[in-house]
Each structure stands twice: as C-alpha cells, then as structure tokens.
GROMACS .gro file of C-alpha atoms in nm:
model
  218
    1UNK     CA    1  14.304   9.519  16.134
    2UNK     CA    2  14.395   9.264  15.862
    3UNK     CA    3  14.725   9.268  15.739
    4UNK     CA    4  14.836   9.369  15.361
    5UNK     CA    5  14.852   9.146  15.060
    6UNK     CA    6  15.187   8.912  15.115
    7UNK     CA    7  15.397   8.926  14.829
    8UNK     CA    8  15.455   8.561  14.658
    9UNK     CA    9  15.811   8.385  14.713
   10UNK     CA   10  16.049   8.273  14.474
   11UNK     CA   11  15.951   7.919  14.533
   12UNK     CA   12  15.570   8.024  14.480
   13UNK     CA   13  15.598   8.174  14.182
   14UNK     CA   14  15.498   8.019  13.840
   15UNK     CA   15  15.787   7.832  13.675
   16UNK     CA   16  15.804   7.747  13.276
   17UNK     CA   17  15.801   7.426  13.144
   18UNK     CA   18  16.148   7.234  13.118
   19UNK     CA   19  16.139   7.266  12.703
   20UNK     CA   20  16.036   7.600  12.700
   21UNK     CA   21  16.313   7.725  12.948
   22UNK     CA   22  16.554   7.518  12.756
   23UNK     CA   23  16.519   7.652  12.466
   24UNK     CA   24  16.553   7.984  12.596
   25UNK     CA   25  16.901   7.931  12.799
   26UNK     CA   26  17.015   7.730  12.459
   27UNK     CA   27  17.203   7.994  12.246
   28UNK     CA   28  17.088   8.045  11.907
   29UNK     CA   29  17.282   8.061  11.550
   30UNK     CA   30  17.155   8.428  11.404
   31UNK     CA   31  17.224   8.528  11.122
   32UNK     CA   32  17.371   8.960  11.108
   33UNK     CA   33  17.193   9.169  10.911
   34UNK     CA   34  17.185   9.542  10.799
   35UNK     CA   35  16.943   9.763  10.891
   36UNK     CA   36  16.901   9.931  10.536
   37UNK     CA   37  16.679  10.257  10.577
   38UNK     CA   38  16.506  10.389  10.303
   39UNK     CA   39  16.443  10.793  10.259
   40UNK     CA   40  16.160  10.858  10.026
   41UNK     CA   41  16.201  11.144   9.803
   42UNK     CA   42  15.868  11.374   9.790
   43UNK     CA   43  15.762  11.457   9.418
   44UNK     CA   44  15.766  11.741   9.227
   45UNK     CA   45  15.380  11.794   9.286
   46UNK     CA   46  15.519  11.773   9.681
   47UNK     CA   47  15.774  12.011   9.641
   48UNK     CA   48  15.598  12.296   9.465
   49UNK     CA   49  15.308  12.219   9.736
   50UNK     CA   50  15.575  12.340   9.984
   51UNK     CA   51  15.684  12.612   9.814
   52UNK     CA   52  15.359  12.770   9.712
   53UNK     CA   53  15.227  12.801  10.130
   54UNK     CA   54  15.540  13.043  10.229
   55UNK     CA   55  15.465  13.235   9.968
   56UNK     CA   56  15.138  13.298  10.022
   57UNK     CA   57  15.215  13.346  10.398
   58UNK     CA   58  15.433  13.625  10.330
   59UNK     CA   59  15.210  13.795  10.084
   60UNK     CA   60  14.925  13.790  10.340
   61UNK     CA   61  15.122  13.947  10.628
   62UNK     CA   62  15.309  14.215  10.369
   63UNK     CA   63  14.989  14.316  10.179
   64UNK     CA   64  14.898  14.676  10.197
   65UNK     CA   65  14.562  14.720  10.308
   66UNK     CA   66  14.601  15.065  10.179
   67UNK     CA   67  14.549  14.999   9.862
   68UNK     CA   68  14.234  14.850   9.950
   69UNK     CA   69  13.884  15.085   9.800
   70UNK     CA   70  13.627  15.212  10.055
   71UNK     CA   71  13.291  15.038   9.962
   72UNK     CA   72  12.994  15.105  10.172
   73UNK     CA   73  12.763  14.807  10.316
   74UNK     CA   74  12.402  14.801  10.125
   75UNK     CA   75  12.182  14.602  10.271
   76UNK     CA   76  11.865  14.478  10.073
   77UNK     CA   77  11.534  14.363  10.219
   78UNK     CA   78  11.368  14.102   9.964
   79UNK     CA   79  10.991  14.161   9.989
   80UNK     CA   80  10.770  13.862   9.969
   81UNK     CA   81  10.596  13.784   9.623
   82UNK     CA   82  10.205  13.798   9.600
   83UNK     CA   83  10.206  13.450   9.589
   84UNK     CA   84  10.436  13.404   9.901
   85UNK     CA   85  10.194  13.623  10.103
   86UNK     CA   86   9.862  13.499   9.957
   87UNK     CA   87  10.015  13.116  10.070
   88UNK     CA   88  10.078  13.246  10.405
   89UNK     CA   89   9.729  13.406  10.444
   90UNK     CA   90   9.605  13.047  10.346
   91UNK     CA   91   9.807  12.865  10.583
   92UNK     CA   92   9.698  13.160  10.842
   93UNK     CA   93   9.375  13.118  10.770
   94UNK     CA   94   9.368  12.751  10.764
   95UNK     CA   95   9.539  12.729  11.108
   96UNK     CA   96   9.281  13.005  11.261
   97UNK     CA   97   9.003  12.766  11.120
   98UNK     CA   98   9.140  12.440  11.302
   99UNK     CA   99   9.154  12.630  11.634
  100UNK     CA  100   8.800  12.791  11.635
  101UNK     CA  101   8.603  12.482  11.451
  102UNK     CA  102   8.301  12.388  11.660
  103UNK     CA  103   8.257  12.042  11.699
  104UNK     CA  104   7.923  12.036  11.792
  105UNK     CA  105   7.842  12.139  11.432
  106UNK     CA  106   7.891  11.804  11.269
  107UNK     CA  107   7.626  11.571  11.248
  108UNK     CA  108   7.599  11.245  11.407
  109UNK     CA  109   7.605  10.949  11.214
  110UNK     CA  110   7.538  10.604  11.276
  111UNK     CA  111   7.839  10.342  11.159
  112UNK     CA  112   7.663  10.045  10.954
  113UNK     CA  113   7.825   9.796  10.883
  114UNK     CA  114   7.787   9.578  10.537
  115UNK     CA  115   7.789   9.236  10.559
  116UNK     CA  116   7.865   9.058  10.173
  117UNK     CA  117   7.666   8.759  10.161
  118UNK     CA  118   7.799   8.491   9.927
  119UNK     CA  119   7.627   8.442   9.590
  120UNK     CA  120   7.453   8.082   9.548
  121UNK     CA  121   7.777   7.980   9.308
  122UNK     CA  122   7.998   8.070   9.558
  123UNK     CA  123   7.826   7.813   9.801
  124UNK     CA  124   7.827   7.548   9.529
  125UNK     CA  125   8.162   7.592   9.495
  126UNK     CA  126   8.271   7.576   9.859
  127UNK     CA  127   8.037   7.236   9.889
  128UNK     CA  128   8.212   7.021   9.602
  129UNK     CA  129   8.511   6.891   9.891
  130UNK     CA  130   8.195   6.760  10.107
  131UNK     CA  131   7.996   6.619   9.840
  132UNK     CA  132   8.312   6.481   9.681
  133UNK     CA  133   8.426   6.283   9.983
  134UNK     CA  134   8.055   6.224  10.125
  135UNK     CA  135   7.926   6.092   9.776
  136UNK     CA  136   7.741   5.735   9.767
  137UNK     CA  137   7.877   5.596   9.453
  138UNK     CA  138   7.656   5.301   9.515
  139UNK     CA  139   7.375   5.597   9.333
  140UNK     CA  140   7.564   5.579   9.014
  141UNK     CA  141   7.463   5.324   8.689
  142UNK     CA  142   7.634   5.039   8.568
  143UNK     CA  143   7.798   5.162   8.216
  144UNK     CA  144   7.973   4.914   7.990
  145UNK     CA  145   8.291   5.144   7.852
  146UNK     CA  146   8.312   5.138   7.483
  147UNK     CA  147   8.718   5.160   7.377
  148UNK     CA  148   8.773   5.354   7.019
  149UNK     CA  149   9.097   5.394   6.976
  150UNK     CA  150   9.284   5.318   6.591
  151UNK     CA  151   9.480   5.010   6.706
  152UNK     CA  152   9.392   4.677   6.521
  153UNK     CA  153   9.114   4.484   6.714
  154UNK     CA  154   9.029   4.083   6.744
  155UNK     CA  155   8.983   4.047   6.368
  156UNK     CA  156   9.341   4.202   6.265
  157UNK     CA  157   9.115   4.511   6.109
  158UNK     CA  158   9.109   4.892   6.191
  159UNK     CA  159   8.847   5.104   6.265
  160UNK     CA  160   8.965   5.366   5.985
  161UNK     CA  161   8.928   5.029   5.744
  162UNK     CA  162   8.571   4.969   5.841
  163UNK     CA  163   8.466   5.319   5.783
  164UNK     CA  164   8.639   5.299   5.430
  165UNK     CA  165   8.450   4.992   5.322
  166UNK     CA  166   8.117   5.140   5.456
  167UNK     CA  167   8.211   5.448   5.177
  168UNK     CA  168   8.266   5.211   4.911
  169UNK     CA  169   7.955   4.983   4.997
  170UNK     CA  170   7.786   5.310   4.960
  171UNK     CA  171   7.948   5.442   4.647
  172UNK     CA  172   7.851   5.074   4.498
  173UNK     CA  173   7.467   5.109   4.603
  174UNK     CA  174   7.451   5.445   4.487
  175UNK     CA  175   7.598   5.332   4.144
  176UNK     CA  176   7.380   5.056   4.093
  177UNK     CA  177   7.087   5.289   4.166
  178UNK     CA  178   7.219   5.525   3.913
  179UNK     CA  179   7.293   5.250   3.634
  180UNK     CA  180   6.948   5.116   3.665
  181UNK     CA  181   6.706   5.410   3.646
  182UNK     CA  182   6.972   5.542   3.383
  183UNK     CA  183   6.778   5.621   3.022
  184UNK     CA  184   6.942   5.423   2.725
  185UNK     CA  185   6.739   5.602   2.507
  186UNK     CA  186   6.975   5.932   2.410
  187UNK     CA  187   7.248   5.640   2.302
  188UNK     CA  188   7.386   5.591   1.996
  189UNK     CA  189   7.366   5.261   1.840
  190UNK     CA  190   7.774   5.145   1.742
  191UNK     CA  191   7.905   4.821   1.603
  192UNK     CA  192   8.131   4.623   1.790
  193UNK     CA  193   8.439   4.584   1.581
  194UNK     CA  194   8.703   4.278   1.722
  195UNK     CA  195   9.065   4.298   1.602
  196UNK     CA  196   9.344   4.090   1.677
  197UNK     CA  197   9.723   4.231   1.709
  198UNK     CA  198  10.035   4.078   1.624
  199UNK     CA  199  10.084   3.893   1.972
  200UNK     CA  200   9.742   3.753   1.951
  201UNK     CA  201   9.577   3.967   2.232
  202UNK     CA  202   9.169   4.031   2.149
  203UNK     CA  203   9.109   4.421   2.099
  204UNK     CA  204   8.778   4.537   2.126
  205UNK     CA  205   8.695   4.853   1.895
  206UNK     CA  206   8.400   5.071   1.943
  207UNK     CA  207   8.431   5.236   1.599
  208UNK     CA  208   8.297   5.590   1.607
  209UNK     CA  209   8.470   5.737   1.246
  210UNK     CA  210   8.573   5.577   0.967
  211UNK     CA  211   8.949   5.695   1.076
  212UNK     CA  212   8.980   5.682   1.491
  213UNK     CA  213   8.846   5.441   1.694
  214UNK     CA  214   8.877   5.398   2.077
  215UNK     CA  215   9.041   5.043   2.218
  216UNK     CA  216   9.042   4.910   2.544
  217UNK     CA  217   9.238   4.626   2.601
  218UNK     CA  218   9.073   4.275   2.754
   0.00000   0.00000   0.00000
C-alpha cells in the first residue's frame, strides 16, 4: 500500500517576499475613527402600510360568517351559436374529406417546362463588349474634324461676326434689287430748296408747303 499525502514542513512552505513581510511586521500610524450608525426612519406611507395589515388580520379571523346570506350555485351551459356549429360542421366536414380523398382520381399531368428564348435585341445587346474589343478600326474612313466653336480664329474674327456680315451683304443685295425695279412714276416732282444757317452749315430743304419743310443736315 502507498503511504498518505506528507504534510509540507515549515522550511517547505512558501515564504513572502522580504518587502512585503516588512511592511507587514512595520507598525502603522492609523488614524481612530467612529463608527457613526445611521437608523433610517420609515415614512408615513411606511407606517400606515404597517398599520393597515393587523387590522385587516384581525377583521378576517373575528368576522362573523353568520351574517353571511345563503345563495345557491347556478350553473349555466352557453350553447353554441349557429355560426359556431355551422364552422365546426365545415371544419368536420373538411377533415372527413382529407381522410377519404381518392388519389387515384386526379389526373396525370405531364410537367413542361418553358424555356424563354432571348429576343434578337437582347442578343445585340449582349454582343456590343465582343464587337467593341474585337473591332478592326483599320475598317473605319479617314475624316478631317471640322472645330466650330465661338473663339476668335487665325484672322482675329468670330464666327458669330461672319454670319452677321453675310445678313448685311444680304440686306444690301436685296436693297439694291428693290431700289432698281422700284417705279418713280407715283413721285411727286419737289424743288430742291438750299439754305444756309448762321454757322455756315449747307441745309438742304425739300419744301413740301409753303409753311413746313423737312431738313436733313449734310
């Protein structure tokens, strides 16, 4: 047999650290203090809590059942509604049908499955990555690219210039054609009447009335 558990020495038993049991065999300056207990008082709502219950107690155990009236136990059977028992017909019924349902009364039918082919656009639209990284750009013509923009080109001009002058060569044209195939004859005749002011500017009258006349200044 093996012997018991040997108990450890004195010499074999843990020791603390030097600083530690110092500090322990050092006495210490505490300070003496009061023990101050405190006794909460219960409130009011406590106290009449407290007196209420032994009240009550005592009331219990000295009431008089005596005094008590004799009332005699009716007991009352609710009937179902018509609606409660047509619902459980249907639910009777409905179970009755699940159990007895013949199987062999369905028909057979055969699953087919639909298959959605994709519309030509579709397919054009899931080629444009290939074509787009597959395309030979050597196919494409040479273009020369025509800038329009309204900055001022090599002759210091703008483009919204040109287009103005091309309206007034056009007003001018249009103005000779008008002046030439214009009809003098539903003119009147007037006499050119020349008058000089006190500066010694030339004024030229077109008299139309012996009283008004209209001037334009040369």
């Amino acid at each position: 047999m093996s012997a018991g558990p040997k108990s450890p020495t004195l010499a074999e038993l843990p020791k603390l650290p030097e600083s530690l049991a110092k500090s322990v065999k050092e006495s210490h300056d505490l300070k003496h203090v009061e023990t101050a207990e405190k006794q909460y008082i219960p409130r009011p709502m406590d106290v009449a809590a407290e007196k209420v219950d032994p009240v009550l107690k005592e009331a219990i155990i000295s009431h008089d059942s005596s005094c008590l009236k004799h009332t005699n136990t009716v007991e009352k059977n609710v009937l179902p509604s018509h609606d409660d028992v047509k619902r459980e017909k249907i639910e009777d019924e409905m179970k009755a049908g699940i159990k007895q349902f013949n199987p062999e009364s369905l028909r057979s039918v055969s699953t087919e499955e639909k298959i959605v082919l994709p519309s030509p656009e579709d397919i054009a639209r899931e080629k444009v990555p290939g074509l787009i990284t597959t395309f030979n750009s050597e196919k494409l013509n040479h273009v020369e690219p025509m800038v329009k923009s309204t900055l001022p080109d090599a002759n210091g001009k703008l483009e919204t210039v040109f287009k103005y002058e091309h309206l007034l060569e056009f007003a001018r044209e249009n103005l000779k054609s008008l002046a030439a195939s214009f009809d003098h004859g539903g003119l009147k005749h007037v006499e050119p009447v020349i008058k000089t002011n006190v500066e010694g500017e030339l004024l030229l009258c077109s008299v139309t009335s012996q009283k008004e006349c209209i001037t334009c200044t040369t």
